[in-house]
PDB file of C-alpha atoms and ligand atoms in Angstrom:
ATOM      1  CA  UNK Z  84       0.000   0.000   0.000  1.00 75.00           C
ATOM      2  CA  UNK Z  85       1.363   3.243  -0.907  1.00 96.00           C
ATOM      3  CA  UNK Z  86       1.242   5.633   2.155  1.00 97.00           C
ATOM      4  CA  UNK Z  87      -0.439   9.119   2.641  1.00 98.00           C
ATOM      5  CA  UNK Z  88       1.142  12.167   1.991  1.00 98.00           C
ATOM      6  CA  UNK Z  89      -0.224  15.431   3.706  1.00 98.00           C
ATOM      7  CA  UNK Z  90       1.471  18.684   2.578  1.00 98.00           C
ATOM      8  CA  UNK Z  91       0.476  22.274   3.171  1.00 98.00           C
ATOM      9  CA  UNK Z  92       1.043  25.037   0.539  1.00 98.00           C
ATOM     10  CA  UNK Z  93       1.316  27.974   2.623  1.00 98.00           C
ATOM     11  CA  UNK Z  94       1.252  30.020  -0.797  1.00 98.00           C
ATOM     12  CA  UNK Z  95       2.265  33.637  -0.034  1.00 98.00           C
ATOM     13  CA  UNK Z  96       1.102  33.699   3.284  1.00 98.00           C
ATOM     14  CA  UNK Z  97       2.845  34.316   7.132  1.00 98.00           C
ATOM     15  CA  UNK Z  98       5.425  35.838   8.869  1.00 98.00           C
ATOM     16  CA  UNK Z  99       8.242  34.764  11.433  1.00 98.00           C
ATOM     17  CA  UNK Z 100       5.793  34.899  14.206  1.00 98.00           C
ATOM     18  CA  UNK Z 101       2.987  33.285  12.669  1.00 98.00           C
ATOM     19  CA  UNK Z 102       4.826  30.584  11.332  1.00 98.00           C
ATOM     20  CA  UNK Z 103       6.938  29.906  14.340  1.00 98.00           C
ATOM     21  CA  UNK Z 104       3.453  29.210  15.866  1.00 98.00           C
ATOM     22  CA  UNK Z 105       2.149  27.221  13.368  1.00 98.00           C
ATOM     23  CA  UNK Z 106       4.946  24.870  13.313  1.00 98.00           C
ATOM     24  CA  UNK Z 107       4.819  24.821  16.587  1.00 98.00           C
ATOM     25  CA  UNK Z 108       1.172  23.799  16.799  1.00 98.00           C
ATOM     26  CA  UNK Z 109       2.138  20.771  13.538  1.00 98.00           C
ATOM     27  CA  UNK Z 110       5.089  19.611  14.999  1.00 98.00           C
ATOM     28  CA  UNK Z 111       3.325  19.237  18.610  1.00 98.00           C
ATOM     29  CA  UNK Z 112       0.106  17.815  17.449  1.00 98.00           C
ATOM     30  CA  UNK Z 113       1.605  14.749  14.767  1.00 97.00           C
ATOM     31  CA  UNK Z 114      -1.213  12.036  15.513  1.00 97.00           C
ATOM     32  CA  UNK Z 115      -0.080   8.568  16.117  1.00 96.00           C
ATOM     33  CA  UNK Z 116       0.548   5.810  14.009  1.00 93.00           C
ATOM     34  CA  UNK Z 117       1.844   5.388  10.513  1.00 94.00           C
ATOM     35  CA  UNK Z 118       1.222   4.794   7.081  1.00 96.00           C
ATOM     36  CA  UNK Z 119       1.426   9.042   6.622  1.00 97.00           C
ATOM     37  CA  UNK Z 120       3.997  11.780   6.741  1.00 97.00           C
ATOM     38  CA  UNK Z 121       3.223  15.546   7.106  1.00 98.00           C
ATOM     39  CA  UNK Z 122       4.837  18.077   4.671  1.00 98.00           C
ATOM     40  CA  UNK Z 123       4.972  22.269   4.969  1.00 98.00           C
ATOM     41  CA  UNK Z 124       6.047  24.361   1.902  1.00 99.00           C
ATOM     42  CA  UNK Z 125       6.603  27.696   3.303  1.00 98.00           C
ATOM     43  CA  UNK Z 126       7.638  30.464   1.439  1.00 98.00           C
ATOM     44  CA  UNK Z 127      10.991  30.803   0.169  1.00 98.00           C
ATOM     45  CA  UNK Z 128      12.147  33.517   2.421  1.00 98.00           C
ATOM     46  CA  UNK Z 129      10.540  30.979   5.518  1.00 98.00           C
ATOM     47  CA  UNK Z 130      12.156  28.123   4.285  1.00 98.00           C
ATOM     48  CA  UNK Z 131      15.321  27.860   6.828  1.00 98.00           C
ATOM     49  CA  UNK Z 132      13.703  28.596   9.365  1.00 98.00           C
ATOM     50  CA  UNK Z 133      11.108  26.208   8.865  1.00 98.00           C
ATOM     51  CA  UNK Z 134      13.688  23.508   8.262  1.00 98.00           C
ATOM     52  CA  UNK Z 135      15.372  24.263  11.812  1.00 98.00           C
ATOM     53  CA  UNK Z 136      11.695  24.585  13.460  1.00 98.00           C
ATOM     54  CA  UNK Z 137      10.697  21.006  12.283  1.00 98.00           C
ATOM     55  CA  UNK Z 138      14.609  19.528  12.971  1.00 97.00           C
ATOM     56  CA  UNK Z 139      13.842  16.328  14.415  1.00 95.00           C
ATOM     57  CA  UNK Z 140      10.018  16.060  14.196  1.00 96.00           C
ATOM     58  CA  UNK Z 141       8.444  13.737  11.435  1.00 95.00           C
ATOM     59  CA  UNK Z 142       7.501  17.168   9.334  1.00 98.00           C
ATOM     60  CA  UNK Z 143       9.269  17.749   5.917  1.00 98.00           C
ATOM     61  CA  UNK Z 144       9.962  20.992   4.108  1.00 98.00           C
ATOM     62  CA  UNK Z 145       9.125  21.748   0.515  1.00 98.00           C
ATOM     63  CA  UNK Z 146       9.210  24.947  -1.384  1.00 98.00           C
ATOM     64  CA  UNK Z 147       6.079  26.413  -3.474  1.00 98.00           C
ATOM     65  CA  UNK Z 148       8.517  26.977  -6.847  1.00 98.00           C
ATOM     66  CA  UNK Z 149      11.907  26.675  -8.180  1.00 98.00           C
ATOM     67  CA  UNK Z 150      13.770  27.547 -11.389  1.00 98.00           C
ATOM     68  CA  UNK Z 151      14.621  25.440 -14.059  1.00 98.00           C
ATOM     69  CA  UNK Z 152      17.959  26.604 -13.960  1.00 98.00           C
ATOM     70  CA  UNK Z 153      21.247  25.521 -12.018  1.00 97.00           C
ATOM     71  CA  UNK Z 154      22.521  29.198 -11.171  1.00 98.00           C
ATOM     72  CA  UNK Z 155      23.530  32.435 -13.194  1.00 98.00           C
ATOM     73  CA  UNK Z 156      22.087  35.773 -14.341  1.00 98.00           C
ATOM     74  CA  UNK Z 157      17.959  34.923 -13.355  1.00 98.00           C
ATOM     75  CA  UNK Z 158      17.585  37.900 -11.078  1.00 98.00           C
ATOM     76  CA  UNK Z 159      14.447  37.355  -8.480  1.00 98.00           C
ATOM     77  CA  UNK Z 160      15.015  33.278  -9.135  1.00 98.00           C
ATOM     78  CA  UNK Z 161      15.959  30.172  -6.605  1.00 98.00           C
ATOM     79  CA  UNK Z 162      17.514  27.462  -7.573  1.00 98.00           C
ATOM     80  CA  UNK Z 163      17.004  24.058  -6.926  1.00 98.00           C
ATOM     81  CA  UNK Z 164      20.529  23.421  -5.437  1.00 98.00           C
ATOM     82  CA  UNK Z 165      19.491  26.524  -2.938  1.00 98.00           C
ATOM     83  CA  UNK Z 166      16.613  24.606  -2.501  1.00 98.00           C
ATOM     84  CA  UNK Z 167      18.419  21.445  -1.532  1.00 98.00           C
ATOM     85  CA  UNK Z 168      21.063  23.211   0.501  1.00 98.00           C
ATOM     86  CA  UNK Z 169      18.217  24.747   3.036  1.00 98.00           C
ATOM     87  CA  UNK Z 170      17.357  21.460   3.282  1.00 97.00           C
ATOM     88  CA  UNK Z 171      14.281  21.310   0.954  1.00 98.00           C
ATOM     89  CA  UNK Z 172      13.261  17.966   0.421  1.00 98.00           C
ATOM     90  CA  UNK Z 173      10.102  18.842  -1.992  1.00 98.00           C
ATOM     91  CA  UNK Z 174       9.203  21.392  -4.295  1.00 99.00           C
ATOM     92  CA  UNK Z 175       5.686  22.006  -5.736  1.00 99.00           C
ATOM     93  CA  UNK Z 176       6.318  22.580  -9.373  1.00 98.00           C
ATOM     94  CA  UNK Z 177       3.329  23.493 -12.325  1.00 98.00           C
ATOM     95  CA  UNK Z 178       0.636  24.708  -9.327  1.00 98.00           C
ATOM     96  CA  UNK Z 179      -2.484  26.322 -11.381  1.00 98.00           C
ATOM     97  CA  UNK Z 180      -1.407  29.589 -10.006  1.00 98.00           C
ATOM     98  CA  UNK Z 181       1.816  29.680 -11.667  1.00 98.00           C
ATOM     99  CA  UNK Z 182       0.234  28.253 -14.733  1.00 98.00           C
ATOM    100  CA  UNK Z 183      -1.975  30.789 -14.899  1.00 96.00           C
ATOM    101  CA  UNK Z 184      -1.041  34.219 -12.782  1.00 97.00           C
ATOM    102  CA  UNK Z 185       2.733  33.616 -14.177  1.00 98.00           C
ATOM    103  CA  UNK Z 186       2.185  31.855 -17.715  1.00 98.00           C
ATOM    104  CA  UNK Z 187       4.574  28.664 -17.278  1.00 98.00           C
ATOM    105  CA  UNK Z 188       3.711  26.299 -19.836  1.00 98.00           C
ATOM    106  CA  UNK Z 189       3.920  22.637 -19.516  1.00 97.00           C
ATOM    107  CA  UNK Z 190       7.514  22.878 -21.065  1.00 97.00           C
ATOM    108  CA  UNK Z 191       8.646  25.132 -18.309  1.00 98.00           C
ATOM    109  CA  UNK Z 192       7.381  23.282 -15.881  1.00 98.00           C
ATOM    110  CA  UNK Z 193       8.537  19.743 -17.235  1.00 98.00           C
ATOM    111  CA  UNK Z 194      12.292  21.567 -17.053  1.00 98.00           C
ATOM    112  CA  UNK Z 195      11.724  22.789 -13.271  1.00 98.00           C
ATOM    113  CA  UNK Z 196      10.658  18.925 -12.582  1.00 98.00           C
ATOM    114  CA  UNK Z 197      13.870  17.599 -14.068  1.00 98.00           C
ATOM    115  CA  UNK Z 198      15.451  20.395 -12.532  1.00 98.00           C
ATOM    116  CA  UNK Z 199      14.128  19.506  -9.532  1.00 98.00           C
ATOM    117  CA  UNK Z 200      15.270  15.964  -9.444  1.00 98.00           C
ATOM    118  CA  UNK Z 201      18.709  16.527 -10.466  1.00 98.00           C
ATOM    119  CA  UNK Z 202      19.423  18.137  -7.549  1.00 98.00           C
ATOM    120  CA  UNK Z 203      18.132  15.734  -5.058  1.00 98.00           C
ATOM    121  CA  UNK Z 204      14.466  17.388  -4.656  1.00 98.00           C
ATOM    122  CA  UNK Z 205      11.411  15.372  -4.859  1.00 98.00           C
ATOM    123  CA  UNK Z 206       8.885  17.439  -7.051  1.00 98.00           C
ATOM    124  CA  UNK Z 207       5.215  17.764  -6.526  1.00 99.00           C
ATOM    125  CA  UNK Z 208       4.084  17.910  -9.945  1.00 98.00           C
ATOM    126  CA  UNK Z 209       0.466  19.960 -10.019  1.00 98.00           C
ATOM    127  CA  UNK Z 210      -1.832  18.803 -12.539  1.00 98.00           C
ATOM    128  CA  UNK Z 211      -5.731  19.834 -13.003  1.00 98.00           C
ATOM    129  CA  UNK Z 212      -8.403  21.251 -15.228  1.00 98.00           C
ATOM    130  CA  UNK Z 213     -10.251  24.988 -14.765  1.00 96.00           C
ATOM    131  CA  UNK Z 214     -14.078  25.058 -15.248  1.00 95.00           C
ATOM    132  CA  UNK Z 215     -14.552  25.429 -18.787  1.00 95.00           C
ATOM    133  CA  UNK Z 216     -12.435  22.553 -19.353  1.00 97.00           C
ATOM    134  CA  UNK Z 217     -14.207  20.351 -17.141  1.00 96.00           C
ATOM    135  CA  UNK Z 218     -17.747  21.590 -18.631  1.00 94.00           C
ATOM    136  CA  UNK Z 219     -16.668  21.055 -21.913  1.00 97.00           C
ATOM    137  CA  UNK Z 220     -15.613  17.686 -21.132  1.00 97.00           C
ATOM    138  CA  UNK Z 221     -11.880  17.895 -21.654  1.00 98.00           C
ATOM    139  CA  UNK Z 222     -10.621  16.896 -18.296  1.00 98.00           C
ATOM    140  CA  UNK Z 223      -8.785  14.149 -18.941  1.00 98.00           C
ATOM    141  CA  UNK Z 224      -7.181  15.767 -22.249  1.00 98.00           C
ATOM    142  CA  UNK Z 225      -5.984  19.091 -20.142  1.00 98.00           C
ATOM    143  CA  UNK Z 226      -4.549  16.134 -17.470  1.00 98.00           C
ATOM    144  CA  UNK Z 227      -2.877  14.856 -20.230  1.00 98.00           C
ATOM    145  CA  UNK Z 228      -0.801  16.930 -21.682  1.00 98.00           C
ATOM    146  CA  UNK Z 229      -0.040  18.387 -18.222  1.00 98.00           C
ATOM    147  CA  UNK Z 230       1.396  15.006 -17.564  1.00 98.00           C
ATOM    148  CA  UNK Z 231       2.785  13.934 -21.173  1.00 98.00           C
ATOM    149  CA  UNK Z 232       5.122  17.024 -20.958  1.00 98.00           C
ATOM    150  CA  UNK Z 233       6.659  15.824 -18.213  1.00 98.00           C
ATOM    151  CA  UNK Z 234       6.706  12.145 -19.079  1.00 98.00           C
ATOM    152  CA  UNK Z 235       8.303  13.524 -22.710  1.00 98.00           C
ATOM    153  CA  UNK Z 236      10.915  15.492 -20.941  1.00 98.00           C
ATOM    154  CA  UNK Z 237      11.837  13.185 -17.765  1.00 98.00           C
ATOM    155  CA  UNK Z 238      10.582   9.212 -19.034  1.00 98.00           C
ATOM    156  CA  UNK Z 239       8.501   7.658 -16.692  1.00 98.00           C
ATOM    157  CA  UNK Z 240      11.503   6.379 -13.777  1.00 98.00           C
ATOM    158  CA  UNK Z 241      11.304   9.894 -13.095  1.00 98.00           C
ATOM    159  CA  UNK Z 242       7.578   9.047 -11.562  1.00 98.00           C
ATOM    160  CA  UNK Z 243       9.182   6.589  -9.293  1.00 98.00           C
ATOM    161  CA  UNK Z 244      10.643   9.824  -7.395  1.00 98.00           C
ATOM    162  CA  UNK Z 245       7.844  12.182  -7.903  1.00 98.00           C
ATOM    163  CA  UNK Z 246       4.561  13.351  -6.554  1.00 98.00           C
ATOM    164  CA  UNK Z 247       1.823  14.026  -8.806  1.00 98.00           C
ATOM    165  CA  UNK Z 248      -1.527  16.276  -7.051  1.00 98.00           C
ATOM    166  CA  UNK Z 249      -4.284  16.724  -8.950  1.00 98.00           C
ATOM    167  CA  UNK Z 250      -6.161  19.971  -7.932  1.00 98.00           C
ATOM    168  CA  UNK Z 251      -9.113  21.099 -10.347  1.00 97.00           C
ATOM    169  CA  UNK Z 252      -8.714  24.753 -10.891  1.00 96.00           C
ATOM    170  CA  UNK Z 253     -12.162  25.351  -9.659  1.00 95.00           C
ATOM    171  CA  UNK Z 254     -12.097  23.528  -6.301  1.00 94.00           C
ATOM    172  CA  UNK Z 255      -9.125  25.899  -4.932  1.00 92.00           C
ATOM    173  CA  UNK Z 256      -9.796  28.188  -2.847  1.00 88.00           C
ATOM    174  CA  UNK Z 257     -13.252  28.348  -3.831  1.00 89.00           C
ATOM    175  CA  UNK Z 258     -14.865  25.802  -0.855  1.00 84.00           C
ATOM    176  CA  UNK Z 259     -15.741  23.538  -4.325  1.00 87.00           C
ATOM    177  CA  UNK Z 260     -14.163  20.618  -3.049  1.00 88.00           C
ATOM    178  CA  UNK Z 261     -14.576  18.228  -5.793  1.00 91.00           C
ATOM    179  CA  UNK Z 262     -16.149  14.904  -5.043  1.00 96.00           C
ATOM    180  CA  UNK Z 263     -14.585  12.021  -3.625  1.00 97.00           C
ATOM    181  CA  UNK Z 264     -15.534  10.308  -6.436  1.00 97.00           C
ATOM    182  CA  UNK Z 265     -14.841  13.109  -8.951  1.00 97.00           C
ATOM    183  CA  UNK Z 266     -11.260  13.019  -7.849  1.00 98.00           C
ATOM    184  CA  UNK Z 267     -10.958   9.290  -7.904  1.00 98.00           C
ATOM    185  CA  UNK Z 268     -12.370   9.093 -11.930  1.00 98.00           C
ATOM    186  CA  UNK Z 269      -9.035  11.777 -12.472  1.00 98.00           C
ATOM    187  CA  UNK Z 270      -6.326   9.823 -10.154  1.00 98.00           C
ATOM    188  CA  UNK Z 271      -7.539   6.480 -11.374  1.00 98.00           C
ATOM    189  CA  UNK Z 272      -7.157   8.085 -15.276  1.00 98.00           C
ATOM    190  CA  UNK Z 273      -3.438   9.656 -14.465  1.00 98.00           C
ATOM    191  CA  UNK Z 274      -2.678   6.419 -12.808  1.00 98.00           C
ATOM    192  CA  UNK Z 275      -3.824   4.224 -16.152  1.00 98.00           C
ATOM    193  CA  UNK Z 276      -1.680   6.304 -18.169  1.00 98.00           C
ATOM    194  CA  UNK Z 277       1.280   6.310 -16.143  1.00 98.00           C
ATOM    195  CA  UNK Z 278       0.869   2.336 -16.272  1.00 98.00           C
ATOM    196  CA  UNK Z 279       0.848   3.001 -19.779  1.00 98.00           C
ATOM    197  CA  UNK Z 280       4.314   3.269 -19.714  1.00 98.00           C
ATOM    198  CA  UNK Z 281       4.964   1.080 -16.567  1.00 98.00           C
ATOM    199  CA  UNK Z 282       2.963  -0.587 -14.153  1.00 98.00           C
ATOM    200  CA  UNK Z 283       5.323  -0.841 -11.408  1.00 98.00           C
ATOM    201  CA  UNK Z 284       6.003   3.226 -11.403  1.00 98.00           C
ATOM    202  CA  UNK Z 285       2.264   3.778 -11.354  1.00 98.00           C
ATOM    203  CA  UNK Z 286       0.975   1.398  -8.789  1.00 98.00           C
ATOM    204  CA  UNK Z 287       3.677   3.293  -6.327  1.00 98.00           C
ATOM    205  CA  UNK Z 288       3.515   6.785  -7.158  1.00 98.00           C
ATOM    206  CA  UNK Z 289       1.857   8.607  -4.339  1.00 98.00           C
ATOM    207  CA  UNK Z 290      -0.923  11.519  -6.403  1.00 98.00           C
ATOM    208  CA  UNK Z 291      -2.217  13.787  -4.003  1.00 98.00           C
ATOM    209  CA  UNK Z 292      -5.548  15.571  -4.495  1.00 98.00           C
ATOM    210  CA  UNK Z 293      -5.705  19.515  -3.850  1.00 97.00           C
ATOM    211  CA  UNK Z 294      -8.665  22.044  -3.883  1.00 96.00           C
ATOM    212  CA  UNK Z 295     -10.482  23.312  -0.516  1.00 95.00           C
ATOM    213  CA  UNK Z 296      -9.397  19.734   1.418  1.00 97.00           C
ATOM    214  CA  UNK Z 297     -10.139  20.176   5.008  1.00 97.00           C
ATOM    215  CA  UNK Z 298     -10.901  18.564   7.929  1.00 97.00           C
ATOM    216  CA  UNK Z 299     -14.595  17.315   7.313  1.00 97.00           C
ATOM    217  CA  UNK Z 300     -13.818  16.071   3.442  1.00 97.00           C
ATOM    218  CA  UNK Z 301     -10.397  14.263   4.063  1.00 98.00           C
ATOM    219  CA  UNK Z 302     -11.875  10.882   5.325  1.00 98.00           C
ATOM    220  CA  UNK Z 303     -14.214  10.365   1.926  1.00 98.00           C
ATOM    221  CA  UNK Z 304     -11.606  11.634  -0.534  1.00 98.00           C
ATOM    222  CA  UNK Z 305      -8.611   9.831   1.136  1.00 98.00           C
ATOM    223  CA  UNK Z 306     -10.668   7.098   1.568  1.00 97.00           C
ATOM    224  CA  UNK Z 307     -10.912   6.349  -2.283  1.00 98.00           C
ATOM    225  CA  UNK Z 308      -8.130   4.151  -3.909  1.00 98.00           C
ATOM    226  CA  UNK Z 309      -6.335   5.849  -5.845  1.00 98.00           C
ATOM    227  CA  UNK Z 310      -6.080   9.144  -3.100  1.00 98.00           C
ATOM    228  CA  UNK Z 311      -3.096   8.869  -1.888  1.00 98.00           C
ATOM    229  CA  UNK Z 312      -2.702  12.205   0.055  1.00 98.00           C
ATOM    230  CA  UNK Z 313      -3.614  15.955   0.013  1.00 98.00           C
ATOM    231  CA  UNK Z 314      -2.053  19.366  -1.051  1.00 98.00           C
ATOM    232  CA  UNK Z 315      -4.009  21.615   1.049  1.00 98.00           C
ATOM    233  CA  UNK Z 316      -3.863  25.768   1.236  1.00 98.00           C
ATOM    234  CA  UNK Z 317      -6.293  27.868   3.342  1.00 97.00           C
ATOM    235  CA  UNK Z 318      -6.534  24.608   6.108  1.00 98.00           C
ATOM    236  CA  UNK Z 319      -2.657  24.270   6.286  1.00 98.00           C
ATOM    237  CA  UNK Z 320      -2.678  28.090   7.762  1.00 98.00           C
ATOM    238  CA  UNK Z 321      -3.674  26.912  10.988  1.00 98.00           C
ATOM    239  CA  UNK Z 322      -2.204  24.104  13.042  1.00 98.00           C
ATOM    240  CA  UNK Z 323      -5.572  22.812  14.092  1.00 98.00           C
ATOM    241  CA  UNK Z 324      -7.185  22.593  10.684  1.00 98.00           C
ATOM    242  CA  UNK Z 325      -4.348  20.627   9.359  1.00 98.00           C
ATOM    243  CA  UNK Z 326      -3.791  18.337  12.255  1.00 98.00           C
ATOM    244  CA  UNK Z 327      -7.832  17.204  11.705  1.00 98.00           C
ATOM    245  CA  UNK Z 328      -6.571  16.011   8.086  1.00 98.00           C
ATOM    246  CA  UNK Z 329      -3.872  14.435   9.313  1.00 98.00           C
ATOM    247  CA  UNK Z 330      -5.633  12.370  11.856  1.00 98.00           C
ATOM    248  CA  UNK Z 331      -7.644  11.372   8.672  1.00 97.00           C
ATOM    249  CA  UNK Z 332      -4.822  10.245   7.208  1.00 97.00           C
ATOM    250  CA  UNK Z 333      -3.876   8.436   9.984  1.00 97.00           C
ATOM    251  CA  UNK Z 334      -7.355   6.628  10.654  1.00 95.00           C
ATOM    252  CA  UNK Z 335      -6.716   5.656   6.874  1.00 91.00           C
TER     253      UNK Z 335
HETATM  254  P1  13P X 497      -7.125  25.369  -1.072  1.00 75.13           P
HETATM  255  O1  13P X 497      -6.949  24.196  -0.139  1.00 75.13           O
HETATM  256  O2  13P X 497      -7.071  26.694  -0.374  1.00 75.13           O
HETATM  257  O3  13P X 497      -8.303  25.196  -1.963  1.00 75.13           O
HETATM  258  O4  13P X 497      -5.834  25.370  -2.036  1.00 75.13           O
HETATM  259  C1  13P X 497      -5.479  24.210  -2.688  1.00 75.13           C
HETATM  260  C2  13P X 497      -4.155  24.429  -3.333  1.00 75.13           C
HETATM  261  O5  13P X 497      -4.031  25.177  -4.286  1.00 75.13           O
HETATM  262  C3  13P X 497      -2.993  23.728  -2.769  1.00 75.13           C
HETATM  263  O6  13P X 497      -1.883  23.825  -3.593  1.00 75.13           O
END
């Protein structure tokens, strides 16, 4: 059985104080048992301090972003080897918002993956449809290509050190949490076509699901079979909130 993976994107929000509490409240709250592991991805200027907060606690650190590039003349960028050296062990790359607010294409975002990898960091590749797409019935082709760019650009071994979280533009941040069963037809689909290419990647890759996941929905979606975890915003702002999905997680 694969096991759960619950990770926060903080997204631009917090400040020294308010994340020194946070982590605080996570780090003192991990439920019992196994089977899960807890993730924060703070923002970049957060992320060292994050790492040392959660030193020796069963929390992981991500980042929200990362460059495609190694080092050089990309003024405002982060590298991955930055990343790493924090002590990063995730980075979210292709999240809607960045698709969208900051134009990266599925290219870009297949070279931040491989990027990503190559420098030790396990990437959290963000896949999902908007609204339109989904009412005009082209989930599964937007999903696709999402996903093909990658596979094109990294083969699919890459998968067997990679996340994959499928958030439907339209259930973040909205309270539109799809349903549990809406989200299983998607991760069941990305999971066929990963074991397209090989079965053994796919049956172990962990795909998240992402899009107004909180404490009252986490049972029924992480409850379906191919759920395998959650990328959660506005509940991973408060310790409470994202302790109740990770008790889900752990009643899994
Ligand atoms: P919300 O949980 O706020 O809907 O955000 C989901 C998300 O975008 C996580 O990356």
């Amino acid at each position: 059985m694969r096991d759960i993976l619950v990770a926060g994107n903080w997204k631009m929000n917090g400040s020294s104080a308010a994340n020194a509490e946070l982590v605080a409240g996570i780090v003192g709250g991990v439920p019992a048992g196994d089977g899960f592991s807890l993730l924060v991805c703070p923002p970049f200027p957060y992320v060292a301090a994050v790492v040392e907060a959660t030193a020796g606690s069963p929390v992981s650190v991500g980042a929200q972003n990362v460059s495609e590039h190694d080092k050089g003349a990309y003024t405002g960028e982060v590298s991955p080897g930055m990343l790493k050296d924090l002590g990063c062990e995730y980075v979210i790359v292709g999240h809607s918002e960045r698709r969208s607010l900051y134009n990266e294409t599925s290219g870009q975002v297949a070279a931040k993956f491989v990027a990503a990898q190559a420098a030790g960091l396990t990437p959290i590749l963000c896949v999902g449809e908007s609204l339109e797409e989904r009412e005009a019935g082209t989930t599964e082709a937007v999903v696709d290509e999402q996903l093909d760019a990658v596979l094109d650009a990294a083969g699919i071994a890459a998968f067997g050190t990679a996340v994959i979280a499928y958030e439907p533009v339209w259930a973040i941040g909205t309270g539109m949490t799809a349903t549990p069963e809406q989200a299983q037809d998607v991760h069941r689909h990305i999971r066929e076509r990963l074991a397209g290419h090989d079965g053994t990647v796919a049956a172990k890759v962990q795909i998240l699901y992402g899009g107004s996941m909180k404490g009252e929905n986490a049972a029924g979606l992480l409850g379906q079979a191919d759920i395998d975890g959650g990328l959660i915003g506005g509940a991973s702002l408060k310790a409470a909130d994202f302790l109740a999905i990770a008790q889900a997680a752990a009643n899994d």
